[in-house]
């Protein structure tokens, strides 16, 4: 079925074009806010061949799978006759801006995820290339020149220096300027000027902050979000008191100046302390809980993903990466993937239902390569017990992550797509963790299924 036909079916079953308020998407879901959810035929939408499930929260989240979510969102917007930016304000079904903190974080970070994935994977590939070059340079005793490091000399001898440089630029483009992107998306969520929001983010990474006794990036992304929230309030107040004839010049200048003063002398110092506490606290908990903590966190990860709450971990992972260069939390979280793949594989062998076998055939390879949602919503949740047994299997993978100290240096998809993201060259250790999670989930699911006489 073509994307446009899919979009039209969703619109037809959702009470028509007039019932749509906002349409956005993440990696696997089309998130829609409706004026009246009573007009939406949820069960009929679930029956559509391309729909893997629906989650109803502040928005209606239609799970259609990786890649397809973007295509269908664009097709819906085209059929509704609106541009992408028409859907950016995050409005709930009561017509009010969302105040749920996790929903706000999700709305801020979800639009940046594609760039994070792109830069993360490219950065990972470049890390593999440069690590191999560094090892070879050390083996051959190659020395640095006036302009090149020993690693770069090695890369140049392989005719890969320019390639590595390009990969490095792409890989750092998102993370180096992440504060700016977060400033822009925060401004969209809080309903203020997006470019001024980006300006606020840029202020936090200026190289001149040392003169003010601050460090570039101090306060992290939490500081940027708080500053942009204050910007939205300042701008709203100024629009009430500044005459329209001079508003176009005065409001941007005054709002930027006021927020800058608050940012440099209050927000960045305070959020700098708070983000340090949060980062150190999380790392201490992970280090203290060890293997048991890895098991519990990984076993809970599928439930977070199934409910959409996993987006709340995104800013925490980014703060840890900003502070330490790598995060064990994300490595534990993505053990949900092998748990769901292992469980879905067991269901494939257990079931005699041809439709379930067909869904599993498509979902398992997709989850193996990238994201776990197809197996979660298409196979394991419909099977019932498989979601629980798969979560337990994921826990064994998480325990191995802590045992082998596997971390990720960037964020992105899971499964085999996560290999380039693994920090410190621990690619083999990651594969071992993934295999343990998948095998444990398969064994537990298979024998529980046999005991339950699942078919």
Short mmCIF file of C-alpha atoms in Angstrom, two decimals:
data_model
loop_
_atom_site.label_atom_id
_atom_site.label_comp_id
_atom_site.label_asym_id
_atom_site.label_seq_id
_atom_site.Cartn_x
_atom_site.Cartn_y
_atom_site.Cartn_z
CA UNK A 1 0.00 0.00 0.00
CA UNK A 2 1.34 3.45 -0.93
CA UNK A 3 2.11 5.92 1.86
CA UNK A 4 -0.56 8.32 0.64
CA UNK A 5 -3.18 5.57 0.66
CA UNK A 6 -2.15 4.62 4.19
CA UNK A 7 -2.44 8.24 5.30
CA UNK A 8 -5.85 8.61 3.69
CA UNK A 9 -7.16 5.51 5.48
CA UNK A 10 -5.97 6.91 8.82
CA UNK A 11 -7.68 10.24 8.09
CA UNK A 12 -10.91 8.56 7.03
CA UNK A 13 -10.99 6.46 10.20
CA UNK A 14 -10.14 9.46 12.38
CA UNK A 15 -13.19 11.61 11.79
CA UNK A 16 -11.85 13.46 8.76
CA UNK A 17 -9.35 16.25 8.23
CA UNK A 18 -11.08 18.67 10.60
CA UNK A 19 -10.44 16.38 13.58
CA UNK A 20 -6.63 16.71 13.37
CA UNK A 21 -4.84 19.24 15.61
CA UNK A 22 -1.18 18.18 15.40
CA UNK A 23 0.77 15.47 13.57
CA UNK A 24 4.38 14.60 14.46
CA UNK A 25 6.42 11.41 14.37
CA UNK A 26 9.30 9.65 16.08
CA UNK A 27 11.26 6.67 14.75
CA UNK A 28 8.35 4.23 14.75
CA UNK A 29 5.17 6.16 15.62
CA UNK A 30 2.90 8.78 14.12
CA UNK A 31 1.72 10.92 17.04
CA UNK A 32 -1.61 12.65 16.45
CA UNK A 33 -3.61 15.04 18.62
CA UNK A 34 -7.32 14.99 17.77
CA UNK A 35 -10.00 17.53 18.60
CA UNK A 36 -12.38 14.71 19.50
CA UNK A 37 -10.98 11.23 20.12
CA UNK A 38 -14.52 9.81 20.22
CA UNK A 39 -14.65 10.23 16.43
CA UNK A 40 -11.57 8.06 15.94
CA UNK A 41 -12.19 4.40 15.10
CA UNK A 42 -9.24 3.03 17.07
CA UNK A 43 -10.04 -0.65 16.55
CA UNK A 44 -10.43 -0.19 12.80
CA UNK A 45 -7.08 1.63 12.59
CA UNK A 46 -5.45 -1.22 14.52
CA UNK A 47 -6.75 -3.67 11.88
CA UNK A 48 -4.92 -1.87 9.04
CA UNK A 49 -2.13 -4.08 7.70
CA UNK A 50 0.63 -1.53 8.26
CA UNK A 51 -0.40 -0.63 11.85
CA UNK A 52 1.39 -2.58 14.59
CA UNK A 53 -0.49 -1.05 17.51
CA UNK A 54 -1.85 2.13 19.10
CA UNK A 55 -0.90 3.85 22.36
CA UNK A 56 -3.32 6.46 23.75
CA UNK A 57 -1.70 9.04 26.04
CA UNK A 58 -1.59 12.85 25.64
CA UNK A 59 -1.57 12.02 21.94
CA UNK A 60 -2.69 9.01 19.92
CA UNK A 61 0.47 7.16 18.90
CA UNK A 62 -0.01 4.98 15.82
CA UNK A 63 2.87 2.50 15.57
CA UNK A 64 3.77 1.86 11.92
CA UNK A 65 7.48 0.98 12.11
CA UNK A 66 10.84 2.62 11.39
CA UNK A 67 11.09 4.77 8.27
CA UNK A 68 7.40 4.42 7.50
CA UNK A 69 6.43 6.75 10.38
CA UNK A 70 8.08 9.73 8.68
CA UNK A 71 6.56 8.91 5.27
CA UNK A 72 3.05 8.55 6.65
CA UNK A 73 3.34 11.72 8.75
CA UNK A 74 4.39 13.69 5.67
CA UNK A 75 1.57 12.14 3.61
CA UNK A 76 -1.00 13.02 6.29
CA UNK A 77 0.26 16.61 6.40
CA UNK A 78 0.04 16.86 2.61
CA UNK A 79 -3.53 15.53 2.63
CA UNK A 80 -4.41 17.94 5.43
CA UNK A 81 -2.95 20.78 3.36
CA UNK A 82 -0.47 21.94 5.94
CA UNK A 83 3.32 22.24 6.25
CA UNK A 84 5.48 20.44 8.80
CA UNK A 85 5.75 23.56 10.97
CA UNK A 86 1.96 23.76 11.28
CA UNK A 87 2.12 20.75 13.60
CA UNK A 88 4.96 21.82 15.85
CA UNK A 89 3.04 23.27 18.84
CA UNK A 90 2.42 20.38 21.21
CA UNK A 91 -1.28 20.62 22.13
CA UNK A 92 -3.21 18.05 24.12
CA UNK A 93 -6.76 16.92 23.43
CA UNK A 94 -8.16 19.65 25.70
CA UNK A 95 -6.56 22.32 23.55
CA UNK A 96 -3.91 23.26 26.11
CA UNK A 97 -0.15 23.02 25.89
CA UNK A 98 1.18 19.88 27.52
CA UNK A 99 2.66 20.31 30.98
CA UNK A 100 3.79 16.74 31.61
CA UNK A 101 7.56 16.95 32.03
CA UNK A 102 8.29 13.70 30.16
CA UNK A 103 6.00 14.80 27.33
CA UNK A 104 7.82 18.13 27.13
CA UNK A 105 11.20 16.40 26.98
CA UNK A 106 9.86 14.02 24.34
CA UNK A 107 8.57 16.92 22.23
CA UNK A 108 11.92 18.69 22.51
CA UNK A 109 14.22 15.75 21.77
CA UNK A 110 12.22 13.56 19.36
CA UNK A 111 12.70 15.95 16.37
CA UNK A 112 16.49 15.84 16.96
CA UNK A 113 16.70 12.02 17.08
CA UNK A 114 17.30 11.54 13.31
CA UNK A 115 20.31 13.90 13.45
CA UNK A 116 21.57 12.20 16.63
CA UNK A 117 21.33 8.80 14.95
CA UNK A 118 23.05 10.02 11.77
CA UNK A 119 25.93 11.70 13.58
CA UNK A 120 26.18 8.90 16.14
CA UNK A 121 26.54 6.11 13.59
CA UNK A 122 28.92 8.09 11.37
CA UNK A 123 30.97 9.02 14.43
CA UNK A 124 31.06 5.36 15.43
CA UNK A 125 32.27 4.28 12.00
CA UNK A 126 35.00 6.92 12.11
CA UNK A 127 35.99 5.74 15.60
CA UNK A 128 36.48 2.21 14.24
CA UNK A 129 38.61 3.58 11.39
CA UNK A 130 40.76 5.86 13.56
CA UNK A 131 41.18 3.23 16.30
CA UNK A 132 42.54 0.75 13.78
CA UNK A 133 44.85 3.42 12.36
CA UNK A 134 46.11 4.31 15.84
CA UNK A 135 46.84 0.65 16.65
CA UNK A 136 48.67 0.16 13.36
CA UNK A 137 50.65 3.37 13.78
CA UNK A 138 51.80 2.22 17.22
CA UNK A 139 52.79 -1.20 15.86
CA UNK A 140 54.87 0.34 13.06
CA UNK A 141 56.37 3.04 15.27
CA UNK A 142 55.06 5.86 13.08
CA UNK A 143 55.77 9.34 14.44
CA UNK A 144 53.68 12.50 14.21
CA UNK A 145 54.71 15.27 11.81
CA UNK A 146 54.43 19.03 12.30
CA UNK A 147 50.91 19.01 10.88
CA UNK A 148 49.62 15.46 11.36
CA UNK A 149 49.28 13.10 14.29
CA UNK A 150 50.63 9.56 14.01
CA UNK A 151 47.09 8.30 13.45
CA UNK A 152 46.54 10.82 10.66
CA UNK A 153 49.83 9.82 9.04
CA UNK A 154 48.60 6.22 9.05
CA UNK A 155 45.25 7.23 7.60
CA UNK A 156 47.01 9.23 4.89
CA UNK A 157 49.08 6.18 3.94
CA UNK A 158 45.78 4.30 3.50
CA UNK A 159 44.39 7.19 1.43
CA UNK A 160 41.67 7.52 4.08
CA UNK A 161 42.59 10.81 5.77
CA UNK A 162 40.09 12.90 3.85
CA UNK A 163 37.38 10.27 4.30
CA UNK A 164 38.04 10.16 8.04
CA UNK A 165 37.99 13.95 8.23
CA UNK A 166 34.61 14.12 6.48
CA UNK A 167 33.22 11.41 8.74
CA UNK A 168 34.54 13.29 11.76
CA UNK A 169 32.84 16.51 10.67
CA UNK A 170 29.51 14.75 10.16
CA UNK A 171 29.90 12.85 13.41
CA UNK A 172 30.57 15.94 15.50
CA UNK A 173 28.08 18.25 13.76
CA UNK A 174 25.13 17.23 15.93
CA UNK A 175 26.82 16.81 19.30
CA UNK A 176 29.00 19.93 19.06
CA UNK A 177 25.98 22.15 18.43
CA UNK A 178 23.32 20.14 20.24
CA UNK A 179 22.56 23.05 22.56
CA UNK A 180 21.50 25.14 19.54
CA UNK A 181 19.19 22.42 18.20
CA UNK A 182 17.66 21.94 21.65
CA UNK A 183 17.15 25.71 21.90
CA UNK A 184 15.25 25.69 18.61
CA UNK A 185 13.01 22.72 19.42
CA UNK A 186 12.39 24.02 22.95
CA UNK A 187 11.26 27.32 21.48
CA UNK A 188 8.76 25.45 19.28
CA UNK A 189 7.38 23.56 22.26
CA UNK A 190 7.14 26.67 24.48
CA UNK A 191 5.67 28.78 21.66
CA UNK A 192 8.40 31.40 21.32
CA UNK A 193 10.74 32.58 18.53
CA UNK A 194 12.71 29.55 17.29
CA UNK A 195 15.76 31.49 16.10
CA UNK A 196 16.06 33.35 19.40
CA UNK A 197 15.75 29.94 21.05
CA UNK A 198 18.69 28.77 18.96
CA UNK A 199 20.55 31.92 19.96
CA UNK A 200 20.05 31.05 23.64
CA UNK A 201 21.48 27.60 22.99
CA UNK A 202 24.46 29.10 21.18
CA UNK A 203 25.20 31.36 24.15
CA UNK A 204 25.78 28.31 26.36
CA UNK A 205 28.56 26.92 24.15
CA UNK A 206 30.41 30.16 23.43
CA UNK A 207 34.19 29.98 23.74
CA UNK A 208 34.15 33.36 25.54
CA UNK A 209 32.29 32.12 28.62
CA UNK A 210 35.57 31.72 30.52
CA UNK A 211 35.73 35.50 30.95
CA UNK A 212 32.51 35.25 32.99
CA UNK A 213 33.85 32.40 35.09
CA UNK A 214 31.76 29.83 33.22
CA UNK A 215 32.61 26.83 31.08
CA UNK A 216 31.28 26.12 27.62
CA UNK A 217 28.30 23.80 28.02
CA UNK A 218 27.95 24.46 31.74
CA UNK A 219 24.43 23.65 32.88
CA UNK A 220 24.01 21.22 30.03
CA UNK A 221 20.86 20.88 27.98
CA UNK A 222 18.68 21.35 31.07
CA UNK A 223 20.00 24.89 31.33
CA UNK A 224 19.12 25.58 27.71
CA UNK A 225 15.57 24.26 28.12
CA UNK A 226 15.00 26.30 31.28
CA UNK A 227 16.41 29.47 29.66
CA UNK A 228 14.17 29.07 26.58
CA UNK A 229 11.15 28.50 28.84
CA UNK A 230 11.96 31.80 30.59
CA UNK A 231 12.44 33.38 27.15
CA UNK A 232 8.88 32.40 26.22
CA UNK A 233 7.54 34.12 29.35
CA UNK A 234 9.68 37.24 28.85
CA UNK A 235 8.65 37.54 25.21
CA UNK A 236 4.97 37.12 26.10
CA UNK A 237 5.24 39.88 28.72
CA UNK A 238 7.08 42.23 26.39
CA UNK A 239 4.46 41.82 23.66
CA UNK A 240 1.87 43.12 26.12
CA UNK A 241 3.78 46.29 27.03
CA UNK A 242 5.81 47.17 23.89
CA UNK A 243 3.96 49.18 21.20
CA UNK A 244 3.52 47.30 17.92
CA UNK A 245 5.32 49.99 15.93
CA UNK A 246 8.65 49.23 17.63
CA UNK A 247 8.00 45.61 18.71
CA UNK A 248 9.81 44.02 15.76
CA UNK A 249 13.11 45.62 16.87
CA UNK A 250 12.73 46.06 20.62
CA UNK A 251 11.28 42.69 21.64
CA UNK A 252 14.08 40.48 20.19
CA UNK A 253 16.77 42.76 21.64
CA UNK A 254 15.24 43.04 25.10
CA UNK A 255 14.22 39.38 25.36
CA UNK A 256 17.68 38.17 24.29
CA UNK A 257 19.42 40.60 26.66
CA UNK A 258 17.22 39.75 29.66
CA UNK A 259 17.55 36.01 29.15
CA UNK A 260 21.32 36.34 28.62
CA UNK A 261 21.74 38.05 32.00
CA UNK A 262 19.64 35.41 33.74
CA UNK A 263 21.43 32.64 31.82
CA UNK A 264 24.98 33.72 32.66
CA UNK A 265 24.50 34.75 36.28
CA UNK A 266 21.76 32.43 37.55
CA UNK A 267 20.70 29.59 35.23
CA UNK A 268 24.07 28.24 34.09
CA UNK A 269 25.70 28.29 37.56
CA UNK A 270 22.71 26.59 39.23
CA UNK A 271 21.93 24.04 36.49
CA UNK A 272 25.65 23.35 36.24
CA UNK A 273 25.60 22.16 39.84
CA UNK A 274 22.35 20.23 39.36
CA UNK A 275 23.45 18.43 36.18
CA UNK A 276 26.73 17.47 37.86
CA UNK A 277 24.78 16.02 40.79
CA UNK A 278 22.42 14.14 38.46
CA UNK A 279 25.23 12.76 36.30
CA UNK A 280 27.40 11.74 39.26
CA UNK A 281 24.37 10.33 41.07
CA UNK A 282 23.32 8.16 38.14
CA UNK A 283 26.84 6.89 37.64
CA UNK A 284 27.15 6.12 41.36
CA UNK A 285 23.86 4.19 41.33
CA UNK A 286 24.93 2.22 38.25
CA UNK A 287 28.34 1.47 39.73
CA UNK A 288 26.88 0.52 43.11
CA UNK A 289 24.08 -1.68 41.75
CA UNK A 290 26.41 -3.42 39.29
CA UNK A 291 25.08 -6.55 37.59
CA UNK A 292 21.79 -6.52 39.53
CA UNK A 293 21.11 -2.93 38.54
CA UNK A 294 21.86 -3.77 34.92
CA UNK A 295 19.36 -6.64 35.05
CA UNK A 296 16.58 -4.54 36.60
CA UNK A 297 17.05 -1.55 34.30
CA UNK A 298 17.24 -3.67 31.15
CA UNK A 299 14.24 -5.78 32.17
CA UNK A 300 12.23 -2.59 32.63
CA UNK A 301 13.35 -1.03 29.34
CA UNK A 302 10.75 -2.79 27.10
CA UNK A 303 7.95 -1.41 29.29
CA UNK A 304 9.40 2.10 28.99
CA UNK A 305 9.56 1.74 25.22
CA UNK A 306 6.05 0.28 24.98
CA UNK A 307 4.61 3.24 26.90
CA UNK A 308 6.81 5.89 25.26
CA UNK A 309 8.47 6.81 28.55
CA UNK A 310 11.91 5.85 27.21
CA UNK A 311 12.13 9.34 25.68
CA UNK A 312 12.61 10.62 29.21
CA UNK A 313 15.99 8.86 29.33
CA UNK A 314 17.25 10.72 26.27
CA UNK A 315 18.29 13.94 28.06
CA UNK A 316 19.86 11.90 30.88
CA UNK A 317 21.95 9.90 28.41
CA UNK A 318 23.02 13.06 26.62
CA UNK A 319 24.03 14.72 29.88
CA UNK A 320 26.15 11.68 30.82
CA UNK A 321 27.81 11.69 27.38
CA UNK A 322 28.48 15.43 27.66
CA UNK A 323 30.06 14.91 31.08
CA UNK A 324 31.98 11.63 30.64
CA UNK A 325 32.14 10.93 26.90
CA UNK A 326 30.10 7.70 27.09
CA UNK A 327 26.98 6.36 28.79
CA UNK A 328 26.34 2.89 30.27
CA UNK A 329 22.64 3.75 30.71
CA UNK A 330 21.95 3.66 26.97
CA UNK A 331 23.87 0.40 26.58
CA UNK A 332 21.63 -1.16 29.23
CA UNK A 333 18.50 0.34 27.69
CA UNK A 334 19.14 -1.11 24.22
CA UNK A 335 19.30 -4.62 25.67
CA UNK A 336 15.53 -4.44 25.28
CA UNK A 337 16.26 -5.17 21.63
CA UNK A 338 17.76 -8.68 21.96
CA UNK A 339 15.16 -9.54 24.58
CA UNK A 340 12.32 -8.69 22.21
CA UNK A 341 14.02 -10.35 19.20
CA UNK A 342 14.68 -13.55 21.15
CA UNK A 343 11.11 -13.71 22.44
CA UNK A 344 9.61 -12.99 19.00
CA UNK A 345 11.77 -15.72 17.46
CA UNK A 346 10.44 -18.19 20.01
CA UNK A 347 6.88 -17.12 19.22
CA UNK A 348 7.59 -17.66 15.50
CA UNK A 349 8.56 -21.28 16.18
CA UNK A 350 5.71 -21.84 18.64
CA UNK A 351 2.75 -20.37 16.79
CA UNK A 352 0.67 -22.11 14.17
CA UNK A 353 -1.19 -18.91 13.31
CA UNK A 354 -0.14 -17.96 9.72
CA UNK A 355 -0.81 -14.24 10.34
CA UNK A 356 1.41 -14.21 13.44
CA UNK A 357 4.15 -16.06 11.55
CA UNK A 358 3.92 -13.51 8.73
CA UNK A 359 4.16 -10.56 11.14
CA UNK A 360 7.09 -12.17 12.95
CA UNK A 361 8.94 -12.75 9.66
CA UNK A 362 8.87 -9.03 8.95
CA UNK A 363 9.34 -7.78 12.50
CA UNK A 364 12.31 -9.91 13.59
CA UNK A 365 14.81 -8.79 10.88
CA UNK A 366 13.79 -5.13 11.36
CA UNK A 367 14.31 -5.33 15.11
CA UNK A 368 17.55 -7.30 14.72
CA UNK A 369 18.97 -4.51 12.56
CA UNK A 370 17.59 -1.41 14.22
CA UNK A 371 14.64 -0.90 16.61
CA UNK A 372 12.59 -3.22 18.80
CA UNK A 373 9.11 -1.72 18.34
CA UNK A 374 8.07 -4.07 15.49
CA UNK A 375 8.63 -7.14 17.67
CA UNK A 376 7.16 -5.43 20.75
CA UNK A 377 3.87 -4.35 19.20
CA UNK A 378 3.59 -6.81 16.33
CA UNK A 379 4.51 -10.06 18.10
CA UNK A 380 5.27 -10.05 21.81
CA UNK A 381 2.47 -7.89 23.21
CA UNK A 382 -0.18 -9.70 21.10
CA UNK A 383 1.25 -13.00 22.34
CA UNK A 384 0.95 -11.71 25.91
CA UNK A 385 3.42 -13.77 27.93
CA UNK A 386 6.22 -13.20 25.37
CA UNK A 387 6.53 -9.55 26.34
CA UNK A 388 7.21 -10.54 29.96
CA UNK A 389 9.61 -13.37 29.12
CA UNK A 390 11.37 -11.16 26.57
CA UNK A 391 11.80 -8.47 29.24
CA UNK A 392 13.38 -11.04 31.57
CA UNK A 393 15.73 -12.07 28.75
CA UNK A 394 16.62 -8.41 28.24
CA UNK A 395 17.56 -8.30 31.92
CA UNK A 396 20.24 -10.94 31.38
CA UNK A 397 21.65 -8.82 28.57
CA UNK A 398 21.69 -5.79 30.89
CA UNK A 399 23.54 -7.78 33.55
CA UNK A 400 26.20 -8.66 30.99
CA UNK A 401 26.48 -5.00 29.97
CA UNK A 402 27.47 -4.09 33.50
CA UNK A 403 29.69 -7.14 33.90
CA UNK A 404 31.65 -6.30 30.72
CA UNK A 405 31.38 -2.49 31.23
CA UNK A 406 29.86 -1.81 27.81
CA UNK A 407 28.97 1.82 27.07
CA UNK A 408 27.91 3.88 24.07
CA UNK A 409 29.62 7.08 22.96
CA UNK A 410 26.54 8.27 21.07
CA UNK A 411 22.83 7.56 20.77
CA UNK A 412 20.98 5.92 17.91
CA UNK A 413 19.15 2.79 16.96
CA UNK A 414 19.59 -0.56 18.72
CA UNK A 415 20.35 -4.04 17.41
CA UNK A 416 23.21 -4.37 14.95
CA UNK A 417 22.92 -0.68 14.06
CA UNK A 418 24.29 0.12 17.53
CA UNK A 419 27.67 -1.54 16.90
CA UNK A 420 29.39 1.67 15.67
CA UNK A 421 28.08 3.51 18.73
CA UNK A 422 29.87 1.27 21.24
CA UNK A 423 32.57 3.12 23.19
CA UNK A 424 36.17 2.08 23.80
CA UNK A 425 36.15 -0.47 20.98
CA UNK A 426 34.12 -3.02 22.96
CA UNK A 427 32.25 -4.27 19.89
CA UNK A 428 32.76 -7.95 20.66
CA UNK A 429 31.61 -7.46 24.25
CA UNK A 430 28.44 -5.77 22.98
CA UNK A 431 27.72 -8.69 20.66
CA UNK A 432 28.20 -11.08 23.58
CA UNK A 433 25.72 -9.07 25.67
CA UNK A 434 23.26 -8.99 22.77
CA UNK A 435 23.58 -12.76 22.24
CA UNK A 436 23.07 -13.49 25.95
CA UNK A 437 19.91 -11.37 26.04
CA UNK A 438 18.50 -12.92 22.85
CA UNK A 439 19.28 -16.53 23.80
CA UNK A 440 17.94 -16.11 27.34
CA UNK A 441 14.72 -14.55 26.01
CA UNK A 442 14.31 -17.30 23.41
CA UNK A 443 14.79 -20.14 25.90
CA UNK A 444 12.51 -18.65 28.57
CA UNK A 445 9.80 -17.74 26.04
CA UNK A 446 9.93 -21.09 24.27
CA UNK A 447 9.57 -23.19 27.41
CA UNK A 448 6.95 -20.90 28.96
CA UNK A 449 5.05 -21.06 25.67
CA UNK A 450 5.25 -24.84 25.65
CA UNK A 451 4.02 -24.95 29.23
CA UNK A 452 1.13 -22.66 28.36
CA UNK A 453 0.44 -24.70 25.18
CA UNK A 454 0.65 -21.51 23.16
CA UNK A 455 -0.14 -21.86 19.47
#
